[in-house]
């Protein structure tokens, strides 16, 4: 970290010392949530609190807000300098203070011809140069020009990566299944559990498989281990079938045809044995969890094609412009971020549910967990001072309606407030009918019913009116006033998926600025990684290394060693 770069970034404003925070504290103290009453008193409430960002139709009206709260939240944004920080991010200033880096995922989706300077160099031409290289490569795989070592076209791409080098690609690949080219599939290997690579390669034909090793740093233990396992699997299988011989030149030719890489560290790619000509670069100003729209999305470009990927990037850009240009009172990401602060800091909400009513978005909550929690799970601010209030909430979720039959009980009637985002699209990917009933309509009826039930609940009198026995009435009452935001879009297109991701990126940014934290570092994942390296020899039987561990860890390792050994003997 360069101290000079820290010096350039002004100290964060302590949000809790602002006039807006005091106003919000007073408003919360006097707030008597009554969504039923508020809607009854103001028939225009839904319209007034519904906003548009690109193709996203966002209804905030079922949140615990009124005009005064919204005004104070916008004032809070102004008083903590959200506009200045946002502009600094878009301009390429080094707002990732603890790593001394610019934060420019927004430049990845800037159109050709735009200018964003980092240390005096316009990065947009480089972005488009790499994009063209990725597009050219993907075209060759898709049209069969790129062939495996035995001359067969590629049928499966396997992305090997973890965290931001996995979660984005796999989430988008699932979300855009209907756009995947017929005859091509992608798989994603991430976990260092050997089960992952073993299962994902078990039924693959090495002659038609292409591995994409995706790692920003190209040092990540999981990814490099899995890449070596995949390389071993490929070479072994090709030799066994007689496709290649034992010569080193045979091996390197096979690797050249079956391995490409994506990284910011192209020297390390070469050390691994992948030809730098088959590597796609990106830059340290792209955070791992913000990188699906960089070359990290190469598996997506292969599966979806350049046109869909361009639409995907255009979707991000639409929301970037909205965030950059819209006054905060109508700015969807800013308001959603501020609402999260409202619930986190004034209601003590420790978790936030994201509930896609779109099966294709089934990995979206998992993707958001890294985006939001690796970004905002911090206890110190960007100047090193302790935070003055709670920060990052736990994000979680599952697609509706599955979640309804699992955990919604707690959201409806539990003791804690869990703000929830409901997401749906109007056009189904697979329009099916059940005896004349449009199943997508049945599905969306659940979305609408759930958000209404959470907002308006069911009173004891309403329960009694149904003839319920008095002793059961309390169990069947729904308090209501459980806040939700409804996000709808016309269809799950590549652009809409890009818009959704950018929406949450900027929500996360907004929260981070209010809390004064560096949302772009991730020092909290380092300690466990370092300890794993120290523990590895002990797990492998090194008694001296074992003796250095704490008693609990020693006990666990001894249990593991004894169990593993006895199982091996029994087999
Ligand atoms: O978990 C920490 C982390 O650094 C993430 O931020 C990142 O997305 C992931 O590891 C993978 O890193 P890399 O792309 O360098 O392999």
Coordinates of C-alpha atoms and ligand atoms in Angstrom, one line a residue:
X1 CA 0.0 0.0 0.0
X2 CA 1.3 3.4 -0.8
X3 CA 0.9 5.9 2.0
X4 CA 0.8 8.7 -0.7
X5 CA -2.3 7.1 -2.2
X6 CA -4.0 7.0 1.3
X7 CA -3.1 10.6 1.7
X8 CA -4.9 11.6 -1.5
X9 CA -8.2 10.1 -0.3
X10 CA -9.9 12.4 2.2
X11 CA -11.0 11.0 5.5
X12 CA -14.4 9.4 5.5
X13 CA -17.3 11.3 7.0
X14 CA -18.6 9.6 10.1
X15 CA -22.2 9.2 9.1
X16 CA -23.3 9.0 12.7
X17 CA -22.2 12.6 13.3
X18 CA -24.3 14.1 10.4
X19 CA -27.4 16.1 10.8
X20 CA -29.2 13.6 8.6
X21 CA -28.3 10.7 10.9
X22 CA -29.8 12.7 13.8
X23 CA -32.9 13.3 11.8
X24 CA -33.2 9.6 10.9
X25 CA -32.7 8.7 14.6
X26 CA -35.6 10.9 15.5
X27 CA -37.8 9.6 12.6
X28 CA -37.1 6.0 13.6
X29 CA -38.0 6.8 17.2
X30 CA -41.3 8.2 16.2
X31 CA -42.1 5.7 13.4
X32 CA -45.1 3.5 13.8
X33 CA -44.9 1.2 10.8
X34 CA -48.3 0.8 9.3
X35 CA -48.1 -0.1 5.6
X36 CA -51.9 -0.9 5.6
X37 CA -52.7 2.5 6.9
X38 CA -50.1 4.3 4.8
X39 CA -51.5 2.7 1.6
X40 CA -55.1 3.4 2.6
X41 CA -54.3 7.0 3.4
X42 CA -52.3 7.6 0.2
X43 CA -53.6 5.8 -2.9
X44 CA -50.7 7.3 -4.8
X45 CA -48.1 5.7 -2.5
X46 CA -47.2 2.8 -4.9
X47 CA -46.8 5.2 -7.8
X48 CA -44.8 7.7 -5.8
X49 CA -42.3 5.2 -4.6
X50 CA -41.9 3.3 -7.9
X51 CA -38.9 4.1 -10.0
X52 CA -37.3 3.0 -13.2
X53 CA -33.7 2.3 -14.0
X54 CA -33.0 1.1 -17.5
X55 CA -35.4 -1.9 -17.9
X56 CA -35.8 -2.3 -14.2
X57 CA -39.2 -1.4 -12.7
X58 CA -38.5 -1.0 -9.0
X59 CA -41.3 -0.6 -6.4
X60 CA -40.0 0.7 -3.1
X61 CA -43.5 1.4 -1.7
X62 CA -43.7 -1.7 0.6
X63 CA -40.7 -0.4 2.6
X64 CA -41.0 1.2 6.0
X65 CA -40.5 4.7 4.6
X66 CA -42.4 7.9 4.1
X67 CA -41.3 11.1 2.4
X68 CA -39.5 12.4 5.5
X69 CA -37.4 9.2 5.8
X70 CA -36.6 9.3 2.1
X71 CA -35.6 12.9 2.3
X72 CA -33.4 12.3 5.3
X73 CA -31.7 9.3 3.6
X74 CA -31.0 11.4 0.5
X75 CA -29.6 14.1 2.8
X76 CA -27.4 11.4 4.5
X77 CA -26.0 10.5 1.0
X78 CA -25.2 14.2 0.4
X79 CA -23.7 14.7 3.8
X80 CA -21.3 11.7 3.6
X81 CA -20.2 12.8 0.1
X82 CA -21.7 10.0 -1.9
X83 CA -21.7 12.0 -5.1
X84 CA -18.1 13.0 -4.8
X85 CA -17.0 9.4 -4.0
X86 CA -19.1 8.0 -6.9
X87 CA -17.5 10.5 -9.3
X88 CA -14.1 9.7 -8.0
X89 CA -14.7 6.0 -8.7
X90 CA -15.9 6.6 -12.2
X91 CA -13.0 9.0 -12.8
X92 CA -10.4 6.3 -11.9
X93 CA -9.2 7.8 -8.6
X94 CA -7.5 5.3 -6.3
X95 CA -10.5 4.9 -4.0
X96 CA -9.3 1.3 -3.0
X97 CA -7.1 2.9 -0.4
X98 CA -5.7 -0.2 1.3
X99 CA -4.5 -1.7 -2.0
X100 CA -3.7 1.7 -3.6
X101 CA -5.8 0.9 -6.6
X102 CA -8.4 2.6 -8.8
X103 CA -11.8 0.9 -8.9
X104 CA -12.9 0.8 -12.5
X105 CA -15.3 -2.1 -13.2
X106 CA -17.4 0.6 -14.8
X107 CA -14.7 1.2 -17.4
X108 CA -15.2 -2.5 -18.5
X109 CA -18.5 -1.6 -20.0
X110 CA -17.7 1.9 -21.3
X111 CA -18.3 2.1 -25.0
X112 CA -15.3 2.3 -27.3
X113 CA -14.3 5.9 -27.6
X114 CA -14.8 6.8 -23.9
X115 CA -12.0 8.1 -21.8
X116 CA -11.1 7.0 -18.3
X117 CA -7.6 7.8 -17.1
X118 CA -5.6 5.7 -14.7
X119 CA -2.2 7.3 -13.9
X120 CA -2.6 9.4 -17.1
X121 CA -3.4 6.5 -19.4
X122 CA -6.8 6.0 -21.0
X123 CA -7.8 2.4 -20.1
X124 CA -10.9 2.2 -22.4
X125 CA -8.9 1.3 -25.6
X126 CA -7.1 -1.5 -23.7
X127 CA -10.5 -2.8 -22.5
X128 CA -11.8 -3.0 -26.0
X129 CA -8.5 -4.5 -27.3
X130 CA -8.9 -7.4 -24.8
X131 CA -12.6 -7.7 -25.5
X132 CA -11.9 -8.1 -29.2
X133 CA -9.3 -10.8 -28.4
X134 CA -11.8 -12.7 -26.3
X135 CA -14.5 -12.3 -28.9
X136 CA -12.1 -13.5 -31.7
X137 CA -11.2 -16.6 -29.6
X138 CA -14.8 -17.3 -28.7
X139 CA -15.8 -17.0 -32.4
X140 CA -13.2 -19.6 -33.3
X141 CA -14.4 -22.0 -30.6
X142 CA -18.0 -21.5 -31.6
X143 CA -17.5 -21.9 -35.3
X144 CA -15.3 -25.0 -34.9
X145 CA -12.2 -23.4 -36.2
X146 CA -10.5 -23.9 -32.8
X147 CA -10.0 -27.6 -32.5
X148 CA -8.7 -30.0 -30.0
X149 CA -5.4 -32.0 -30.5
X150 CA -7.2 -34.7 -32.5
X151 CA -9.0 -32.2 -34.7
X152 CA -12.4 -32.4 -33.1
X153 CA -14.3 -29.2 -32.3
X154 CA -14.8 -28.1 -28.7
X155 CA -18.1 -29.2 -27.1
X156 CA -17.4 -28.3 -23.4
X157 CA -15.5 -25.4 -21.8
X158 CA -14.6 -25.9 -18.2
X159 CA -13.9 -22.7 -16.3
X160 CA -11.5 -23.3 -13.4
X161 CA -11.7 -20.4 -10.9
X162 CA -13.0 -19.5 -7.5
X163 CA -14.7 -16.5 -5.8
X164 CA -15.0 -13.7 -8.4
X165 CA -13.4 -15.9 -11.0
X166 CA -16.3 -18.4 -10.7
X167 CA -19.4 -17.0 -9.1
X168 CA -20.1 -14.4 -11.7
X169 CA -19.5 -16.7 -14.7
X170 CA -21.5 -19.6 -13.3
X171 CA -24.4 -17.3 -12.2
X172 CA -24.7 -15.7 -15.6
X173 CA -24.3 -19.0 -17.5
X174 CA -27.3 -20.3 -15.5
X175 CA -29.3 -17.1 -15.9
X176 CA -28.8 -17.0 -19.6
X177 CA -29.3 -20.7 -20.4
X178 CA -31.7 -20.0 -23.3
X179 CA -29.0 -18.0 -25.0
X180 CA -26.3 -20.8 -24.8
X181 CA -25.3 -22.1 -28.3
X182 CA -26.7 -25.5 -28.9
X183 CA -24.0 -28.2 -28.8
X184 CA -21.8 -26.2 -26.4
X185 CA -21.8 -26.5 -22.7
X186 CA -19.9 -24.9 -19.9
X187 CA -18.9 -26.3 -16.5
X188 CA -17.4 -24.6 -13.6
X189 CA -14.8 -26.1 -11.2
X190 CA -14.1 -24.1 -8.1
X191 CA -13.8 -26.1 -4.9
X192 CA -10.5 -27.6 -3.9
X193 CA -12.5 -30.6 -2.6
X194 CA -11.2 -33.1 -5.2
X195 CA -14.8 -34.2 -5.7
X196 CA -15.5 -31.1 -7.7
X197 CA -12.9 -31.7 -10.5
X198 CA -13.5 -35.4 -10.4
X199 CA -17.2 -35.2 -10.9
X200 CA -17.1 -32.4 -13.4
X201 CA -14.6 -34.2 -15.6
X202 CA -15.9 -37.8 -15.1
X203 CA -18.0 -37.9 -18.3
X204 CA -16.1 -35.5 -20.4
X205 CA -14.3 -36.3 -23.6
X206 CA -10.8 -34.8 -23.3
X207 CA -10.6 -34.4 -27.1
X208 CA -13.5 -32.0 -27.1
X209 CA -12.9 -30.2 -23.8
X210 CA -11.2 -26.8 -23.3
X211 CA -10.2 -25.6 -19.9
X212 CA -10.2 -21.9 -19.1
X213 CA -8.1 -21.2 -16.0
X214 CA -9.5 -18.0 -14.6
X215 CA -7.6 -16.3 -11.7
X216 CA -6.9 -12.6 -11.3
X217 CA -3.7 -13.3 -9.3
X218 CA -2.9 -16.7 -10.7
X219 CA -1.7 -17.7 -7.2
X220 CA -4.9 -19.0 -5.8
X221 CA -4.4 -22.4 -4.2
X222 CA -7.7 -23.9 -5.3
X223 CA -7.5 -22.8 -8.9
X224 CA -3.9 -23.7 -9.5
X225 CA -4.4 -27.1 -7.8
X226 CA -7.5 -27.8 -9.9
X227 CA -5.8 -26.6 -13.1
X228 CA -2.9 -29.0 -12.4
X229 CA -5.4 -31.8 -11.8
X230 CA -7.2 -30.9 -15.0
X231 CA -3.9 -30.9 -16.9
X232 CA -3.0 -34.3 -15.5
X233 CA -6.5 -35.7 -16.4
X234 CA -6.2 -34.4 -19.9
X235 CA -2.7 -35.6 -20.6
X236 CA -3.3 -39.0 -19.0
X237 CA -6.5 -39.5 -21.0
X238 CA -5.0 -38.4 -24.3
X239 CA -2.0 -40.7 -23.8
X240 CA -4.2 -43.6 -22.8
X241 CA -6.2 -43.3 -26.0
X242 CA -3.1 -42.9 -28.1
X243 CA -4.1 -39.4 -29.1
X244 CA -0.6 -38.1 -28.0
X245 CA 2.7 -39.7 -27.1
X246 CA 4.9 -39.2 -24.1
X247 CA 7.1 -36.5 -25.7
X248 CA 7.2 -33.1 -24.1
X249 CA 6.3 -31.5 -27.4
X250 CA 3.1 -33.6 -27.5
X251 CA 2.2 -32.5 -24.1
X252 CA 2.7 -28.8 -24.8
X253 CA 0.8 -29.0 -28.1
X254 CA -2.1 -30.6 -26.2
X255 CA -2.0 -28.0 -23.5
X256 CA -2.0 -25.2 -26.2
X257 CA -5.1 -26.7 -27.8
X258 CA -7.0 -27.4 -24.5
X259 CA -6.0 -24.7 -22.1
X260 CA -6.4 -21.0 -22.1
X261 CA -6.1 -18.6 -19.2
X262 CA -7.5 -15.3 -17.9
X263 CA -5.4 -13.3 -15.4
X264 CA -3.8 -10.0 -14.6
X265 CA -0.5 -11.9 -14.1
X266 CA 0.4 -13.1 -17.5
X267 CA 3.9 -14.1 -16.4
X268 CA 2.5 -16.6 -14.0
X269 CA 0.3 -18.0 -16.8
X270 CA 3.4 -18.7 -18.8
X271 CA 5.1 -20.3 -15.8
X272 CA 2.1 -22.7 -15.6
X273 CA 2.8 -23.8 -19.2
X274 CA 0.0 -21.9 -20.9
X275 CA 1.1 -20.0 -24.0
X276 CA 0.6 -16.2 -23.3
X277 CA -0.9 -16.0 -26.8
X278 CA -3.8 -18.1 -25.3
X279 CA -4.2 -15.8 -22.3
X280 CA -6.6 -12.9 -21.8
X281 CA -5.5 -10.1 -19.5
X282 CA -7.3 -7.7 -17.2
X283 CA -6.1 -5.1 -14.7
X284 CA -5.6 -4.6 -11.0
X285 CA -8.3 -2.0 -11.0
X286 CA -10.9 -4.7 -11.5
X287 CA -11.8 -6.3 -8.2
X288 CA -12.3 -10.1 -8.4
X289 CA -16.0 -9.8 -7.4
X290 CA -16.5 -7.1 -9.9
X291 CA -14.9 -9.0 -12.8
X292 CA -17.6 -11.0 -14.6
X293 CA -17.7 -8.3 -17.3
X294 CA -13.9 -8.5 -17.9
X295 CA -12.1 -11.4 -19.6
X296 CA -13.1 -13.4 -16.5
X297 CA -16.4 -13.8 -18.5
X298 CA -14.5 -15.7 -21.4
X299 CA -16.5 -18.9 -20.7
X300 CA -19.7 -16.8 -21.1
X301 CA -18.5 -15.3 -24.4
X302 CA -17.9 -18.8 -25.7
X303 CA -21.2 -20.1 -24.5
X304 CA -23.3 -17.0 -25.4
X305 CA -21.5 -15.4 -28.3
X306 CA -20.2 -11.9 -28.8
X307 CA -23.6 -10.2 -29.5
X308 CA -25.1 -11.5 -26.2
X309 CA -22.0 -10.5 -24.2
X310 CA -22.1 -7.0 -25.8
X311 CA -25.8 -6.7 -24.7
X312 CA -24.8 -7.9 -21.3
X313 CA -22.1 -5.1 -21.0
X314 CA -24.6 -2.6 -22.4
X315 CA -27.0 -3.5 -19.6
X316 CA -24.3 -2.7 -17.0
X317 CA -23.6 0.6 -18.7
X318 CA -27.2 1.6 -18.6
X319 CA -27.3 1.3 -14.8
X320 CA -23.8 2.9 -14.5
X321 CA -25.2 6.0 -16.3
X322 CA -28.3 5.9 -14.2
X323 CA -26.2 5.8 -11.0
X324 CA -23.8 8.5 -12.2
X325 CA -26.5 10.9 -13.5
X326 CA -29.8 10.5 -11.6
X327 CA -30.5 12.7 -8.6
X328 CA -30.4 10.6 -5.5
X329 CA -34.2 11.0 -4.9
X330 CA -34.8 8.9 -8.0
X331 CA -31.5 7.0 -8.1
X332 CA -32.4 3.4 -7.7
X333 CA -29.1 1.9 -6.6
X334 CA -28.5 4.9 -4.3
X335 CA -31.9 4.6 -2.7
X336 CA -31.7 0.8 -2.3
X337 CA -28.3 1.2 -0.7
X338 CA -29.7 3.9 1.6
X339 CA -32.7 1.7 2.5
X340 CA -30.3 -1.1 3.4
X341 CA -28.5 1.4 5.7
X342 CA -31.9 2.4 7.2
X343 CA -32.7 -1.2 8.1
X344 CA -29.2 -2.2 9.1
X345 CA -28.5 0.7 11.4
X346 CA -31.9 2.0 12.6
X347 CA -33.8 -1.3 12.8
X348 CA -30.8 -3.6 13.6
X349 CA -31.6 -5.9 10.6
X350 CA -28.6 -8.3 10.4
X351 CA -29.6 -10.1 7.3
X352 CA -31.1 -9.2 3.9
X353 CA -32.9 -11.7 1.7
X354 CA -32.8 -11.7 -2.1
X355 CA -35.5 -13.9 -3.6
X356 CA -35.6 -14.3 -7.3
X357 CA -38.8 -15.5 -8.8
X358 CA -36.9 -16.8 -11.8
X359 CA -35.4 -20.2 -11.6
X360 CA -32.7 -19.1 -14.0
X361 CA -31.4 -16.7 -11.3
X362 CA -30.9 -19.5 -8.8
X363 CA -27.2 -18.6 -8.3
X364 CA -27.9 -14.9 -8.0
X365 CA -28.0 -14.9 -4.2
X366 CA -24.8 -16.8 -4.0
X367 CA -23.2 -14.4 -6.4
X368 CA -24.4 -11.5 -4.3
X369 CA -23.0 -13.0 -1.1
X370 CA -19.5 -12.4 -2.4
X371 CA -20.3 -9.0 -3.9
X372 CA -21.9 -7.6 -0.8
X373 CA -20.2 -9.5 2.1
X374 CA -16.7 -9.5 0.8
X375 CA -17.1 -5.8 0.0
X376 CA -18.9 -4.5 3.1
X377 CA -17.9 -7.0 5.9
X378 CA -15.5 -4.6 7.5
X379 CA -14.9 -3.2 11.0
X380 CA -12.5 -0.4 10.1
X381 CA -12.9 2.6 7.8
X382 CA -10.7 3.4 4.9
X383 CA -8.5 5.6 7.1
X384 CA -8.0 2.8 9.5
X385 CA -10.3 4.1 12.2
X386 CA -12.9 1.8 13.7
X387 CA -16.4 2.0 12.2
X388 CA -18.9 3.9 14.3
X389 CA -21.9 1.7 13.4
X390 CA -22.8 -1.7 12.2
X391 CA -21.7 -2.5 8.6
X392 CA -22.4 -5.3 6.1
X393 CA -25.5 -7.4 6.6
X394 CA -25.7 -11.1 5.7
X395 CA -27.1 -11.5 2.2
X396 CA -28.9 -14.8 1.5
X397 CA -31.7 -16.3 -0.5
X398 CA -33.1 -19.0 -2.7
X399 CA -35.5 -18.8 -5.7
X400 CA -39.2 -18.5 -5.0
X401 CA -41.3 -20.5 -4.7
X402 CA -38.9 -23.0 -3.2
X403 CA -38.0 -20.6 -0.4
X404 CA -41.7 -20.3 0.5
X405 CA -41.7 -23.9 1.5
X406 CA -38.5 -23.6 3.5
X407 CA -37.7 -20.4 5.3
X408 CA -40.5 -17.8 4.6
X409 CA -42.1 -18.8 7.8
X410 CA -39.4 -16.9 9.7
X411 CA -39.6 -13.9 7.4
X412 CA -43.4 -13.7 8.0
X413 CA -43.7 -14.5 11.6
X414 CA -40.2 -14.6 13.2
X415 CA -39.0 -12.1 15.7
X416 CA -36.5 -10.4 13.5
X417 CA -37.0 -7.9 10.6
X418 CA -35.6 -9.3 7.4
X419 CA -35.8 -6.8 4.5
X420 CA -36.2 -8.8 1.2
X421 CA -35.8 -8.0 -2.5
X422 CA -38.2 -9.9 -4.7
X423 CA -37.0 -10.1 -8.4
X424 CA -39.1 -11.3 -11.3
X425 CA -39.5 -11.0 -15.1
X426 CA -42.7 -10.7 -17.1
X427 CA -41.7 -13.0 -20.0
X428 CA -41.1 -16.6 -19.0
X429 CA -38.1 -18.4 -20.5
X430 CA -40.3 -21.5 -20.9
X431 CA -43.9 -20.6 -21.4
X432 CA -45.8 -23.7 -20.2
X433 CA -49.5 -24.3 -19.6
X434 CA -51.1 -26.6 -17.1
X435 CA -54.6 -27.5 -18.3
X436 CA -55.1 -24.0 -19.6
X437 CA -53.4 -22.2 -16.8
X438 CA -50.3 -20.2 -17.7
X439 CA -47.8 -21.6 -15.2
X440 CA -45.7 -18.4 -15.2
X441 CA -48.8 -16.5 -14.1
X442 CA -49.3 -18.9 -11.3
X443 CA -45.6 -18.4 -10.3
X444 CA -45.8 -14.6 -10.4
X445 CA -49.1 -14.7 -8.4
X446 CA -47.0 -16.1 -5.6
X447 CA -44.5 -13.2 -5.9
X448 CA -47.3 -10.7 -5.7
X449 CA -49.1 -12.5 -2.9
X450 CA -45.9 -12.9 -0.8
X451 CA -45.0 -9.2 -0.9
X452 CA -48.6 -8.3 -0.1
X453 CA -48.7 -10.7 2.9
X454 CA -45.4 -9.5 4.2
X455 CA -46.5 -5.9 4.0
X456 CA -50.1 -6.1 5.1
X457 CA -50.2 -9.2 7.3
X458 CA -53.4 -10.5 8.7
X459 CA -55.0 -9.2 11.9
X460 CA -56.5 -11.3 14.7
X461 CA -60.0 -10.1 13.7
X462 CA -59.5 -11.3 10.2
X463 CA -58.3 -14.7 11.5
X464 CA -61.3 -14.9 13.8
X465 CA -63.6 -14.0 10.9
X466 CA -62.4 -17.2 9.2
X467 CA -63.9 -19.2 12.1
X468 CA -60.5 -20.0 13.7
X469 CA -60.7 -21.3 17.3
X470 CA -59.7 -18.5 19.7
X471 CA -56.7 -20.4 21.1
X472 CA -55.1 -20.7 17.7
X473 CA -55.7 -17.1 16.6
X474 CA -52.3 -15.8 17.8
X475 CA -50.4 -18.4 15.9
X476 CA -52.3 -17.4 12.7
X477 CA -51.8 -13.7 13.0
X478 CA -49.4 -12.0 10.6
X479 CA -48.0 -8.7 11.9
X480 CA -47.3 -7.3 8.4
X481 CA -44.9 -4.3 8.0
X482 CA -42.2 -6.6 6.8
X483 CA -40.4 -4.6 4.2
X484 CA -39.8 -5.7 0.6
X485 CA -38.6 -4.1 -2.6
X486 CA -40.0 -5.5 -5.8
X487 CA -37.8 -5.5 -8.9
X488 CA -39.4 -6.5 -12.2
X489 CA -38.1 -6.5 -15.8
X490 CA -39.6 -7.4 -19.1
X491 CA -37.5 -10.6 -19.6
X492 CA -34.3 -12.2 -18.5
X493 CA -32.2 -10.9 -21.4
X494 CA -28.4 -10.5 -21.3
X495 CA -28.9 -6.8 -20.8
X496 CA -31.3 -7.3 -17.9
X497 CA -28.8 -9.6 -16.2
X498 CA -26.1 -7.0 -16.6
X499 CA -28.5 -4.4 -15.2
X500 CA -29.2 -6.4 -12.2
X501 CA -25.6 -7.0 -11.4
X502 CA -24.7 -3.3 -11.8
X503 CA -27.7 -2.4 -9.6
X504 CA -26.3 -4.5 -6.8
X505 CA -22.7 -3.3 -7.4
X506 CA -23.8 0.3 -6.9
X507 CA -26.1 -0.6 -3.9
X508 CA -23.0 -2.1 -2.3
X509 CA -20.9 1.0 -3.1
X510 CA -23.5 3.3 -1.6
X511 CA -23.6 1.4 1.7
X512 CA -19.8 1.3 1.8
X513 CA -19.6 5.1 1.4
X514 CA -22.1 5.7 4.2
X515 CA -20.1 3.4 6.4
X516 CA -16.8 5.0 5.3
X517 CA -15.3 1.6 4.5
X518 CA -13.1 0.4 1.6
X519 CA -15.6 -1.8 -0.2
X520 CA -12.9 -3.0 -2.6
X521 CA -10.3 -4.8 -0.4
X522 CA -10.7 -8.3 1.2
X523 CA -8.0 -8.6 3.8
X524 CA -10.4 -10.8 5.9
X525 CA -9.9 -13.8 3.7
X526 CA -6.1 -13.8 4.1
X527 CA -5.5 -15.2 7.6
X528 CA -7.3 -18.5 6.9
X529 CA -5.4 -18.9 3.6
X530 CA -2.1 -18.4 5.4
X531 CA -3.0 -20.8 8.2
X532 CA -4.1 -23.5 5.8
X533 CA -0.6 -23.4 4.3
X534 CA 0.9 -23.8 7.8
X535 CA -1.5 -26.6 8.8
X536 CA -1.1 -28.6 5.6
X537 CA 2.2 -30.4 6.7
X538 CA 0.5 -31.3 10.0
X539 CA -2.4 -32.9 8.2
X540 CA 0.1 -34.8 6.0
X541 CA 1.7 -36.4 9.1
X542 CA 4.5 -33.9 10.1
X543 CA 4.6 -34.4 13.9
X544 CA 6.6 -31.2 14.5
X545 CA 4.1 -29.1 12.5
X546 CA 1.2 -30.9 14.4
X547 CA 2.8 -30.0 17.8
X548 CA 2.7 -26.3 16.8
X549 CA -1.1 -26.3 16.5
X550 CA -3.6 -25.5 19.2
X551 CA -5.1 -28.5 21.2
X552 CA -8.4 -28.3 19.4
X553 CA -6.8 -28.3 15.9
X554 CA -4.4 -31.1 17.0
X555 CA -7.4 -33.2 18.1
X556 CA -9.2 -32.6 14.8
X557 CA -6.2 -33.5 12.7
X558 CA -5.6 -36.6 14.8
X559 CA -9.2 -37.7 14.4
X560 CA -8.9 -37.1 10.6
X561 CA -5.7 -39.1 10.3
X562 CA -7.0 -42.0 12.4
X563 CA -10.3 -42.1 10.4
X564 CA -8.7 -41.8 7.1
X565 CA -6.2 -44.5 7.9
X566 CA -8.7 -46.9 9.3
X567 CA -11.0 -46.4 6.2
X568 CA -8.1 -47.0 3.9
X569 CA -7.2 -50.2 5.8
X570 CA -10.8 -51.4 5.7
X571 CA -11.1 -50.9 1.9
Ligands
LIG1 O1 -11.4 -15.0 -1.6 C1 -10.5 -14.0 -1.9 C2 -10.3 -13.7 -3.3 O2 -9.2 -12.9 -3.5 C3 -11.5 -13.1 -4.0 O3 -11.6 -11.8 -3.8 C4 -11.3 -13.5 -5.4 O4 -12.4 -13.3 -6.2 C5 -10.9 -14.9 -5.2 O5 -10.1 -15.0 -4.1 C6 -10.2 -15.6 -6.4 O6 -9.0 -14.9 -6.7 P1 -8.2 -15.1 -8.0 O7 -9.1 -14.6 -9.1 O8 -7.0 -14.2 -7.9 O9 -7.9 -16.5 -8.2

